[in-house]
CSV table of C-alpha atoms and ligand atoms in Angstrom, one decimal:
chain,number,residue,atom,x,y,z
A,1,MET,CA,0.0,0.0,0.0
A,2,SER,CA,1.4,3.4,-0.9
A,3,ILE,CA,-1.2,6.0,-0.1
A,4,ARG,CA,-0.1,9.6,-0.7
A,5,PRO,CA,-1.4,12.5,1.4
A,6,ALA,CA,-4.4,14.2,-0.2
A,7,THR,CA,-2.6,17.5,-0.3
A,8,ALA,CA,0.2,16.2,-2.6
A,9,ALA,CA,0.7,18.1,-5.9
A,10,ARG,CA,-1.3,16.9,-9.0
A,11,VAL,CA,0.6,14.1,-10.7
A,12,GLY,CA,0.5,12.4,-14.1
A,13,ALA,CA,-1.0,9.0,-14.7
A,14,THR,CA,0.0,6.1,-16.8
A,15,ILE,CA,-1.4,2.7,-17.7
A,16,SER,CA,1.3,0.5,-16.3
A,17,GLY,CA,-0.1,-2.9,-17.2
A,18,THR,CA,-3.1,-4.5,-18.8
A,19,GLY,CA,-4.7,-8.0,-18.8
A,20,LEU,CA,-7.6,-10.0,-20.0
A,21,ALA,CA,-9.4,-13.1,-19.0
A,22,VAL,CA,-12.2,-15.0,-20.9
A,23,PRO,CA,-13.9,-18.3,-20.2
A,24,SER,CA,-12.4,-21.1,-22.2
A,25,GLN,CA,-15.8,-22.2,-23.7
A,26,ILE,CA,-16.6,-20.6,-27.1
A,27,LEU,CA,-20.1,-20.4,-28.5
A,28,THR,CA,-20.1,-19.9,-32.3
A,29,ASN,CA,-22.9,-18.7,-34.5
A,30,ALA,CA,-23.3,-22.3,-35.7
A,31,ASP,CA,-23.9,-23.3,-32.0
A,32,LEU,CA,-26.5,-20.6,-31.7
A,33,GLU,CA,-28.3,-22.0,-34.7
A,34,LYS,CA,-29.1,-25.0,-32.5
A,35,LEU,CA,-30.6,-22.8,-29.8
A,36,VAL,CA,-32.7,-20.3,-31.6
A,37,ASP,CA,-34.1,-19.6,-35.1
A,38,THR,CA,-31.0,-17.7,-36.4
A,39,ASN,CA,-28.1,-18.3,-38.8
A,40,ASP,CA,-24.4,-17.3,-39.2
A,41,GLU,CA,-25.2,-15.1,-42.2
A,42,TRP,CA,-27.8,-13.0,-40.3
A,43,ILE,CA,-25.6,-12.6,-37.2
A,44,THR,CA,-22.5,-11.7,-39.2
A,45,LYS,CA,-24.3,-9.3,-41.5
A,46,ARG,CA,-26.2,-7.4,-38.8
A,47,THR,CA,-23.6,-7.5,-36.0
A,48,GLY,CA,-20.2,-8.7,-37.2
A,49,ILE,CA,-20.0,-11.2,-34.4
A,50,LYS,CA,-18.7,-14.7,-35.1
A,51,GLU,CA,-18.2,-16.2,-31.7
A,52,ARG,CA,-18.3,-15.3,-28.0
A,53,HIS,CA,-16.9,-16.8,-24.7
A,54,ILE,CA,-19.4,-18.2,-22.3
A,55,SER,CA,-18.9,-19.1,-18.6
A,56,GLU,CA,-19.5,-22.5,-17.1
A,57,GLU,CA,-20.1,-23.0,-13.4
A,58,PRO,CA,-18.4,-22.6,-11.0
A,59,LEU,CA,-16.6,-19.6,-12.8
A,60,ARG,CA,-17.8,-16.3,-11.4
A,61,THR,CA,-17.5,-12.7,-12.5
A,62,SER,CA,-14.9,-12.2,-9.6
A,63,ASP,CA,-12.8,-15.0,-11.0
A,64,LEU,CA,-12.6,-13.4,-14.4
A,65,ALA,CA,-11.9,-10.1,-12.8
A,66,ALA,CA,-9.2,-11.4,-10.5
A,67,ASP,CA,-7.5,-13.4,-13.4
A,68,ALA,CA,-7.4,-10.3,-15.6
A,69,LEU,CA,-6.1,-8.1,-12.7
A,70,LEU,CA,-3.3,-10.5,-11.9
A,71,ARG,CA,-2.2,-10.6,-15.5
A,72,ALA,CA,-2.2,-6.7,-15.6
A,73,LEU,CA,-0.2,-6.6,-12.3
A,74,ASP,CA,2.3,-9.0,-13.9
A,75,LYS,CA,2.7,-6.7,-16.9
A,76,ALA,CA,3.1,-3.7,-14.6
A,77,LYS,CA,5.7,-5.6,-12.6
A,78,LEU,CA,3.7,-4.9,-9.4
A,79,LYS,CA,2.5,-7.1,-6.6
A,80,PRO,CA,-1.2,-7.3,-5.5
A,81,GLN,CA,-0.1,-5.6,-2.3
A,82,ASP,CA,1.0,-2.5,-4.2
A,83,LEU,CA,-2.6,-1.7,-5.1
A,84,ASP,CA,-4.4,1.1,-3.2
A,85,LEU,CA,-7.8,0.6,-4.8
A,86,VAL,CA,-9.6,-1.9,-7.0
A,87,ILE,CA,-12.6,-0.7,-9.0
A,88,VAL,CA,-14.8,-3.3,-10.7
A,89,ALA,CA,-17.2,-2.1,-13.3
A,90,THR,CA,-20.0,-4.7,-13.8
A,91,MET,CA,-23.7,-5.2,-14.2
A,92,THR,CA,-23.3,-8.9,-13.4
A,93,PRO,CA,-21.8,-8.9,-9.9
A,94,ASP,CA,-21.3,-12.2,-8.1
A,95,MET,CA,-23.9,-11.0,-5.6
A,96,VAL,CA,-25.8,-7.8,-4.7
A,97,CYS,CA,-23.6,-7.7,-1.6
A,98,PRO,CA,-20.6,-7.8,-1.1
A,99,ALA,CA,-19.0,-5.8,-3.9
A,100,THR,CA,-17.4,-8.0,-6.5
A,101,ALA,CA,-14.3,-5.8,-6.1
A,102,ALA,CA,-14.0,-6.9,-2.4
A,103,GLN,CA,-14.0,-10.5,-3.6
A,104,VAL,CA,-11.3,-9.7,-6.2
A,105,VAL,CA,-9.1,-8.1,-3.5
A,106,ALA,CA,-9.4,-11.3,-1.4
A,107,LYS,CA,-8.8,-13.6,-4.4
A,108,ILE,CA,-5.6,-11.8,-5.3
A,109,ASP,CA,-4.4,-11.7,-1.7
A,110,ALA,CA,-4.5,-7.9,-1.5
A,111,VAL,CA,-6.6,-7.4,1.7
A,112,PRO,CA,-7.1,-4.7,3.1
A,113,CYS,CA,-6.9,-2.8,-0.3
A,114,GLY,CA,-9.9,-0.5,-1.0
A,115,ALA,CA,-12.6,-2.0,-3.2
A,116,LEU,CA,-15.7,-0.7,-4.9
A,117,ASP,CA,-18.1,-1.7,-7.7
A,118,ILE,CA,-19.7,0.7,-10.2
A,119,ASN,CA,-22.6,-0.1,-12.5
A,120,VAL,CA,-23.2,2.0,-15.5
A,121,ALA,CA,-23.7,-1.1,-17.8
A,122,CYS,CA,-21.5,-1.0,-21.0
A,123,THR,CA,-20.1,2.4,-20.0
A,124,GLY,CA,-18.5,0.9,-16.9
A,125,PHE,CA,-14.8,0.5,-17.9
A,126,VAL,CA,-14.5,4.1,-19.2
A,127,ALA,CA,-16.3,5.5,-16.1
A,128,ALA,CA,-14.0,3.5,-13.8
A,129,LEU,CA,-10.9,4.7,-15.8
A,130,ASN,CA,-12.1,8.3,-15.2
A,131,ILE,CA,-12.6,7.7,-11.4
A,132,ALA,CA,-9.1,6.1,-11.2
A,133,ALA,CA,-7.6,9.0,-13.2
A,134,ASN,CA,-9.0,11.5,-10.7
A,135,PHE,CA,-7.7,9.6,-7.6
A,136,ILE,CA,-4.3,9.5,-9.2
A,137,ALA,CA,-4.3,13.1,-10.4
A,138,SER,CA,-5.3,14.3,-6.9
A,139,GLY,CA,-2.1,12.6,-5.5
A,140,MET,CA,-4.3,10.4,-3.2
A,141,TYR,CA,-3.2,7.0,-4.6
A,142,ALA,CA,-0.3,5.5,-6.5
A,143,HIS,CA,-1.7,2.3,-8.1
A,144,ILE,CA,-5.3,1.5,-8.9
A,145,GLY,CA,-6.7,-1.7,-10.5
A,146,VAL,CA,-9.5,-0.9,-13.0
A,147,ILE,CA,-11.5,-3.9,-14.2
A,148,GLY,CA,-14.5,-4.3,-16.4
A,149,ALA,CA,-15.9,-7.8,-15.8
A,150,GLU,CA,-19.1,-9.4,-17.0
A,151,GLN,CA,-21.0,-12.7,-17.3
A,152,LEU,CA,-23.7,-11.5,-19.6
A,153,SER,CA,-24.6,-15.1,-20.3
A,154,ARG,CA,-26.3,-15.2,-16.8
A,155,ILE,CA,-28.8,-12.4,-17.7
A,156,VAL,CA,-29.4,-13.2,-21.4
A,157,ASN,CA,-32.7,-14.9,-22.4
A,158,TRP,CA,-31.4,-17.8,-24.4
A,159,GLU,CA,-34.7,-18.1,-26.1
A,160,ASP,CA,-34.7,-14.6,-27.5
A,161,ARG,CA,-32.8,-14.4,-30.8
A,162,ASN,CA,-33.0,-10.6,-30.8
A,163,THR,CA,-30.6,-10.4,-27.9
A,164,CYS,CA,-28.8,-13.7,-27.2
A,165,VAL,CA,-26.7,-13.6,-30.3
A,166,LEU,CA,-25.1,-10.3,-29.2
A,167,PHE,CA,-23.4,-10.9,-25.9
A,168,GLY,CA,-20.4,-12.7,-24.3
A,169,ASP,CA,-18.5,-13.0,-21.1
A,170,GLY,CA,-15.0,-11.7,-20.1
A,171,ALA,CA,-12.9,-9.3,-18.2
A,172,GLY,CA,-10.3,-6.6,-19.1
A,173,ALA,CA,-8.1,-4.9,-16.5
A,174,ALA,CA,-5.7,-2.0,-16.4
A,175,ILE,CA,-3.4,-0.7,-13.7
A,176,VAL,CA,-3.5,3.1,-13.5
A,177,SER,CA,-0.3,4.3,-11.8
A,178,ALA,CA,1.0,7.7,-10.8
A,179,THR,CA,4.0,9.2,-12.8
A,180,ASP,CA,6.2,12.2,-12.3
A,181,ASP,CA,5.2,13.6,-15.7
A,182,PRO,CA,2.1,15.8,-15.1
A,183,ASN,CA,1.5,16.0,-18.9
A,184,GLN,CA,0.9,12.2,-19.1
A,185,GLY,CA,-2.5,10.7,-18.4
A,186,CYS,CA,-6.1,11.7,-18.7
A,187,LEU,CA,-6.5,14.9,-20.6
A,188,GLN,CA,-10.3,15.0,-20.8
A,189,GLN,CA,-13.2,13.0,-19.3
A,190,SER,CA,-16.9,13.1,-19.4
A,191,MET,CA,-19.8,11.0,-17.9
A,192,HIS,CA,-23.4,11.4,-18.9
A,193,SER,CA,-26.8,9.7,-18.4
A,194,ASP,CA,-30.4,9.8,-19.5
A,195,GLY,CA,-32.5,7.7,-17.1
A,196,SER,CA,-35.7,8.7,-18.9
A,197,LYS,CA,-34.7,6.2,-21.6
A,198,ALA,CA,-34.0,3.4,-19.1
A,199,ASN,CA,-36.3,0.9,-20.8
A,200,GLU,CA,-34.5,1.0,-24.1
A,201,LEU,CA,-32.0,-1.4,-22.5
A,202,TYR,CA,-32.7,-2.9,-19.1
A,203,VAL,CA,-33.1,-5.9,-16.9
A,204,PRO,CA,-36.5,-5.6,-15.2
A,205,ARG,CA,-37.0,-7.7,-12.1
A,206,THR,CA,-40.7,-7.2,-11.2
A,207,GLU,CA,-43.8,-5.7,-12.6
A,208,GLN,CA,-42.8,-2.4,-10.8
A,209,ASP,CA,-39.9,-2.1,-13.2
A,210,VAL,CA,-42.3,-2.1,-16.3
A,211,PRO,CA,-44.8,0.6,-15.3
A,212,GLY,CA,-47.9,0.7,-17.5
A,213,GLN,CA,-47.3,-2.9,-18.8
A,214,GLY,CA,-47.8,-5.0,-15.7
A,215,ALA,CA,-49.1,-8.5,-16.7
A,216,ALA,CA,-49.0,-7.4,-20.4
A,217,PHE,CA,-45.2,-7.4,-20.2
A,218,SER,CA,-44.1,-9.8,-22.9
A,219,GLY,CA,-40.4,-10.1,-22.0
A,220,LYS,CA,-38.8,-12.3,-19.4
A,221,PHE,CA,-38.0,-10.9,-16.0
A,222,ASP,CA,-34.3,-10.9,-14.9
A,223,THR,CA,-33.1,-11.0,-18.5
A,224,LEU,CA,-31.9,-8.2,-20.8
A,225,GLN,CA,-34.6,-6.4,-22.7
A,226,MET,CA,-33.5,-4.2,-25.6
A,227,ASN,CA,-35.0,-1.9,-28.2
A,228,GLY,CA,-32.4,-2.7,-30.8
A,229,ARG,CA,-33.3,0.0,-33.3
A,230,GLU,CA,-33.3,2.8,-30.7
A,231,ILE,CA,-30.0,1.7,-29.2
A,232,TYR,CA,-28.6,1.5,-32.7
A,233,LYS,CA,-29.5,5.2,-33.4
A,234,PHE,CA,-28.4,6.3,-29.9
A,235,ALA,CA,-25.0,4.6,-30.3
A,236,VAL,CA,-24.1,5.9,-33.8
A,237,ASN,CA,-25.1,9.5,-32.9
A,238,THR,CA,-23.5,9.5,-29.5
A,239,LEU,CA,-20.2,8.0,-30.7
A,240,GLN,CA,-19.8,10.7,-33.3
A,241,SER,CA,-20.8,13.7,-31.2
A,242,SER,CA,-19.0,12.6,-28.0
A,243,ILE,CA,-15.7,12.0,-29.8
A,244,HIS,CA,-15.8,15.5,-31.4
A,245,GLU,CA,-16.8,17.1,-28.1
A,246,ALA,CA,-14.0,15.2,-26.2
A,247,LEU,CA,-11.3,16.3,-28.6
A,248,GLU,CA,-12.6,19.9,-28.8
A,249,GLU,CA,-12.4,20.1,-25.0
A,250,CYS,CA,-8.7,19.4,-25.1
A,251,GLY,CA,-7.9,21.5,-28.2
A,252,LEU,CA,-7.1,18.4,-30.3
A,253,ASP,CA,-8.6,16.9,-33.5
A,254,LEU,CA,-8.9,13.5,-35.0
A,255,ASN,CA,-5.5,13.8,-36.7
A,256,ASP,CA,-3.8,13.8,-33.3
A,257,VAL,CA,-5.5,10.5,-32.3
A,258,LYS,CA,-3.5,7.2,-32.5
A,259,VAL,CA,-6.6,5.1,-32.0
A,260,ILE,CA,-10.2,5.2,-30.7
A,261,ILE,CA,-11.1,2.4,-28.4
A,262,PRO,CA,-14.9,2.2,-28.4
A,263,HIS,CA,-17.3,0.0,-26.5
A,264,GLN,CA,-17.8,-3.1,-28.7
A,265,SER,CA,-21.6,-3.0,-29.3
A,266,ASN,CA,-21.9,-4.0,-32.9
A,267,VAL,CA,-19.6,-3.8,-35.9
A,268,ARG,CA,-22.3,-2.0,-38.0
A,269,ILE,CA,-22.6,0.7,-35.3
A,270,LEU,CA,-18.8,1.2,-35.1
A,271,GLU,CA,-18.3,1.1,-38.9
A,272,SER,CA,-21.1,3.6,-39.4
A,273,ALA,CA,-19.6,6.0,-36.7
A,274,ARG,CA,-16.1,5.5,-38.2
A,275,GLU,CA,-17.4,6.5,-41.7
A,276,LYS,CA,-19.3,9.5,-40.4
A,277,LEU,CA,-16.1,10.6,-38.6
A,278,GLY,CA,-14.1,10.0,-41.9
A,279,LEU,CA,-11.6,7.8,-40.2
A,280,PRO,CA,-9.5,4.9,-41.7
A,281,GLU,CA,-10.1,1.4,-40.5
A,282,ASP,CA,-7.0,1.2,-38.3
A,283,LYS,CA,-8.1,4.2,-36.2
A,284,VAL,CA,-11.1,2.5,-34.6
A,285,TYR,CA,-10.3,-0.7,-32.9
A,286,ILE,CA,-12.8,-3.6,-33.3
A,287,ASN,CA,-12.6,-7.1,-31.9
A,288,LEU,CA,-16.3,-7.9,-31.8
A,289,PRO,CA,-16.1,-10.9,-34.1
A,290,ARG,CA,-14.1,-12.8,-31.5
A,291,TYR,CA,-15.9,-11.7,-28.2
A,292,GLY,CA,-19.3,-10.3,-29.0
A,293,ASN,CA,-20.5,-7.5,-26.8
A,294,THR,CA,-19.0,-8.0,-23.3
A,295,SER,CA,-20.5,-4.9,-21.8
A,296,ALA,CA,-18.3,-3.2,-19.2
A,297,ALA,CA,-15.4,-5.6,-20.1
A,298,SER,CA,-15.1,-4.7,-23.8
A,299,VAL,CA,-13.0,-1.5,-23.6
A,300,GLY,CA,-10.6,-3.1,-21.2
A,301,ILE,CA,-10.2,-6.2,-23.4
A,302,CYS,CA,-9.5,-3.9,-26.4
A,303,LEU,CA,-6.9,-1.9,-24.5
A,304,HIS,CA,-5.1,-5.0,-23.5
A,305,GLU,CA,-5.0,-6.4,-27.0
A,306,LEU,CA,-3.6,-3.2,-28.4
A,307,MET,CA,-1.0,-2.9,-25.6
A,308,ASP,CA,0.0,-6.6,-25.9
A,309,ALA,CA,0.4,-6.3,-29.7
A,310,GLY,CA,2.8,-3.3,-29.2
A,311,ARG,CA,0.4,-1.0,-31.1
A,312,LEU,CA,0.4,1.7,-28.4
A,313,GLN,CA,3.5,3.6,-27.2
A,314,ARG,CA,4.2,6.2,-24.6
A,315,GLY,CA,3.0,9.6,-25.8
A,316,ASP,CA,0.2,8.1,-28.1
A,317,LEU,CA,-3.2,9.8,-27.8
A,318,VAL,CA,-6.1,7.4,-27.2
A,319,VAL,CA,-9.8,8.1,-27.0
A,320,PHE,CA,-11.9,5.8,-24.9
A,321,ILE,CA,-15.6,6.0,-25.5
A,322,ALA,CA,-18.5,3.8,-24.2
A,323,LEU,CA,-22.2,3.9,-24.0
A,324,GLY,CA,-24.9,1.6,-22.8
A,325,GLY,CA,-27.8,0.9,-20.4
A,326,GLY,CA,-29.1,3.8,-18.3
A,327,LEU,CA,-28.8,5.2,-20.8
A,328,THR,CA,-25.2,6.2,-20.0
A,329,TRP,CA,-22.2,7.3,-22.0
A,330,ALA,CA,-18.6,8.5,-21.1
A,331,THR,CA,-15.4,9.5,-22.7
A,332,SER,CA,-11.8,9.6,-21.6
A,333,VAL,CA,-8.9,11.0,-23.6
A,334,TRP,CA,-5.5,9.8,-22.6
A,335,LYS,CA,-1.9,10.7,-23.5
A,336,LEU,CA,-0.2,7.4,-22.7
B,401,LIG,N1,-31.5,-14.1,-36.4
B,401,LIG,C1,-32.3,-14.0,-37.4
B,401,LIG,N2,-33.3,-13.1,-37.5
B,401,LIG,C2,-33.4,-12.2,-36.5
B,401,LIG,C3,-32.5,-12.3,-35.3
B,401,LIG,C4,-31.5,-13.3,-35.3
B,401,LIG,N3,-30.7,-13.4,-34.3
B,401,LIG,N4,-32.8,-11.3,-34.5
B,401,LIG,C5,-33.9,-10.6,-35.0
B,401,LIG,N5,-34.2,-11.2,-36.2
B,401,LIG,C6,-35.2,-10.8,-37.2
B,401,LIG,C7,-36.3,-10.0,-36.5
B,401,LIG,O1,-37.2,-10.8,-35.9
B,401,LIG,C8,-36.9,-9.3,-37.7
B,401,LIG,O2,-37.7,-10.2,-38.4
B,401,LIG,P1,-39.1,-9.7,-39.1
B,401,LIG,O3,-38.7,-8.7,-40.1
B,401,LIG,O4,-39.7,-10.9,-39.6
B,401,LIG,O5,-39.9,-9.0,-38.0
B,401,LIG,C9,-35.7,-9.0,-38.6
B,401,LIG,O6,-34.7,-9.9,-38.2
B,401,LIG,C10,-35.2,-7.6,-38.5
B,401,LIG,O7,-35.1,-7.2,-37.2
B,401,LIG,P2,-34.6,-5.8,-36.7
B,401,LIG,O8,-34.7,-5.7,-35.2
B,401,LIG,O9,-35.3,-4.8,-37.5
B,401,LIG,O10,-33.1,-5.9,-37.2
B,401,LIG,P3,-32.0,-4.8,-37.2
B,401,LIG,O11,-31.5,-4.6,-38.5
B,401,LIG,O12,-32.4,-3.6,-36.4
B,401,LIG,O13,-30.8,-5.5,-36.4
B,401,LIG,C11,-29.9,-5.5,-34.2
B,401,LIG,C12,-31.1,-5.9,-35.0
B,401,LIG,C13,-28.6,-6.2,-34.7
B,401,LIG,C14,-30.2,-5.9,-32.7
B,401,LIG,C15,-29.7,-4.0,-34.3
B,401,LIG,O14,-30.9,-3.3,-34.1
B,401,LIG,C16,-28.6,-3.4,-33.5
B,401,LIG,O15,-27.5,-3.7,-33.7
B,401,LIG,N6,-29.0,-2.7,-32.4
B,401,LIG,C17,-28.1,-2.2,-31.4
B,401,LIG,C18,-28.1,-3.2,-30.3
B,401,LIG,C19,-26.9,-3.3,-29.5
B,401,LIG,O16,-25.8,-3.0,-30.0
B,401,LIG,N7,-27.1,-3.7,-28.3
B,401,LIG,C20,-26.0,-3.9,-27.5
B,401,LIG,C21,-26.3,-3.5,-26.1
B,401,LIG,S1,-26.3,-1.8,-26.0
B,401,LIG,C22,-24.7,-1.3,-26.2
B,401,LIG,O17,-23.8,-2.1,-26.0
B,401,LIG,C23,-24.6,0.1,-26.5
């Protein structure tokens, strides 16, 4: 533990290590053809997804999160005991209480490290990155474990072809560490919500959660309900406007950006936003074909893949952007 006094000068931040963990079991589009009335051609054309990783018991969200975090610590050449705080972004926690982050801290042998969960659905990793950046910039903490971890397979209705083809399980982790260079780290951040559109993408538990519908509710409680067309429009428009706003706020433009790391919702959504922004293929990272939409985990998984492939270097400008249930959306612009 290396807690700095809250009065210390503002310091820079760096992503000192990343990691990912996914369940070993893979569910292909051909496998889904056996579960619901769908086919590889439809799924590929409308979503770009080819396969996703699916958990088998007894694997839990905290296991995926702990595995990803240990890998990130290894890359950062840090010990679990060096962490000051662990933030887990998830909408599929192990339990309502305790926080999944507290389970992760215990699993990696980092007790009594601070631990908290946040839930802003698919926006989770970017929101957690923003929170971590602020704790580091304030001088309060030296090393924070940021994890997006999900087991969407637990809340998907496997009889609903509209949703079950989209999602997968996994975890992505990043260690955010203090540096002496105050120009390094998070240059801009934003977090937004519009709760009036909650039922465009939600997991209702009782009739109280579906006001006006009551017994007429045709979905299945405790599973993801989604208005696909509305989410599609929201995603394309928000991606475009939020990226412009974020760069404008820090006096930069798209030419300065090495890569945009967006939440992996759907290849069509990302391609459409990329074309509207006039960007070449290599400036918007996409790995949806291999993982599907892993909600809060997706941005962390992308970040790890880019770091691991040596595609990101110190000084590169990266835009993180995510959106999802709530509705929520967030940006984070980093100079690595
Ligand atoms: N296989 C075959 N047919 C299907 C499937 C499927 N898996 N799912 C739906 N269909 C059918 C529909 O029943 C419909 O049939 P009909 O014309 O006989 O009624 C037809 O395909 C067209 O359905 P639409 O819903 O209009 O299809 P659309 O082109 O809108 O694509 C999709 C659906 C892929 C869900 C799209 O709306 C979308 O990408 N929305 C965004 C959803 C998203 O990304 N959600 C992720 C969570 S939110 C987030 O991460 C930001």
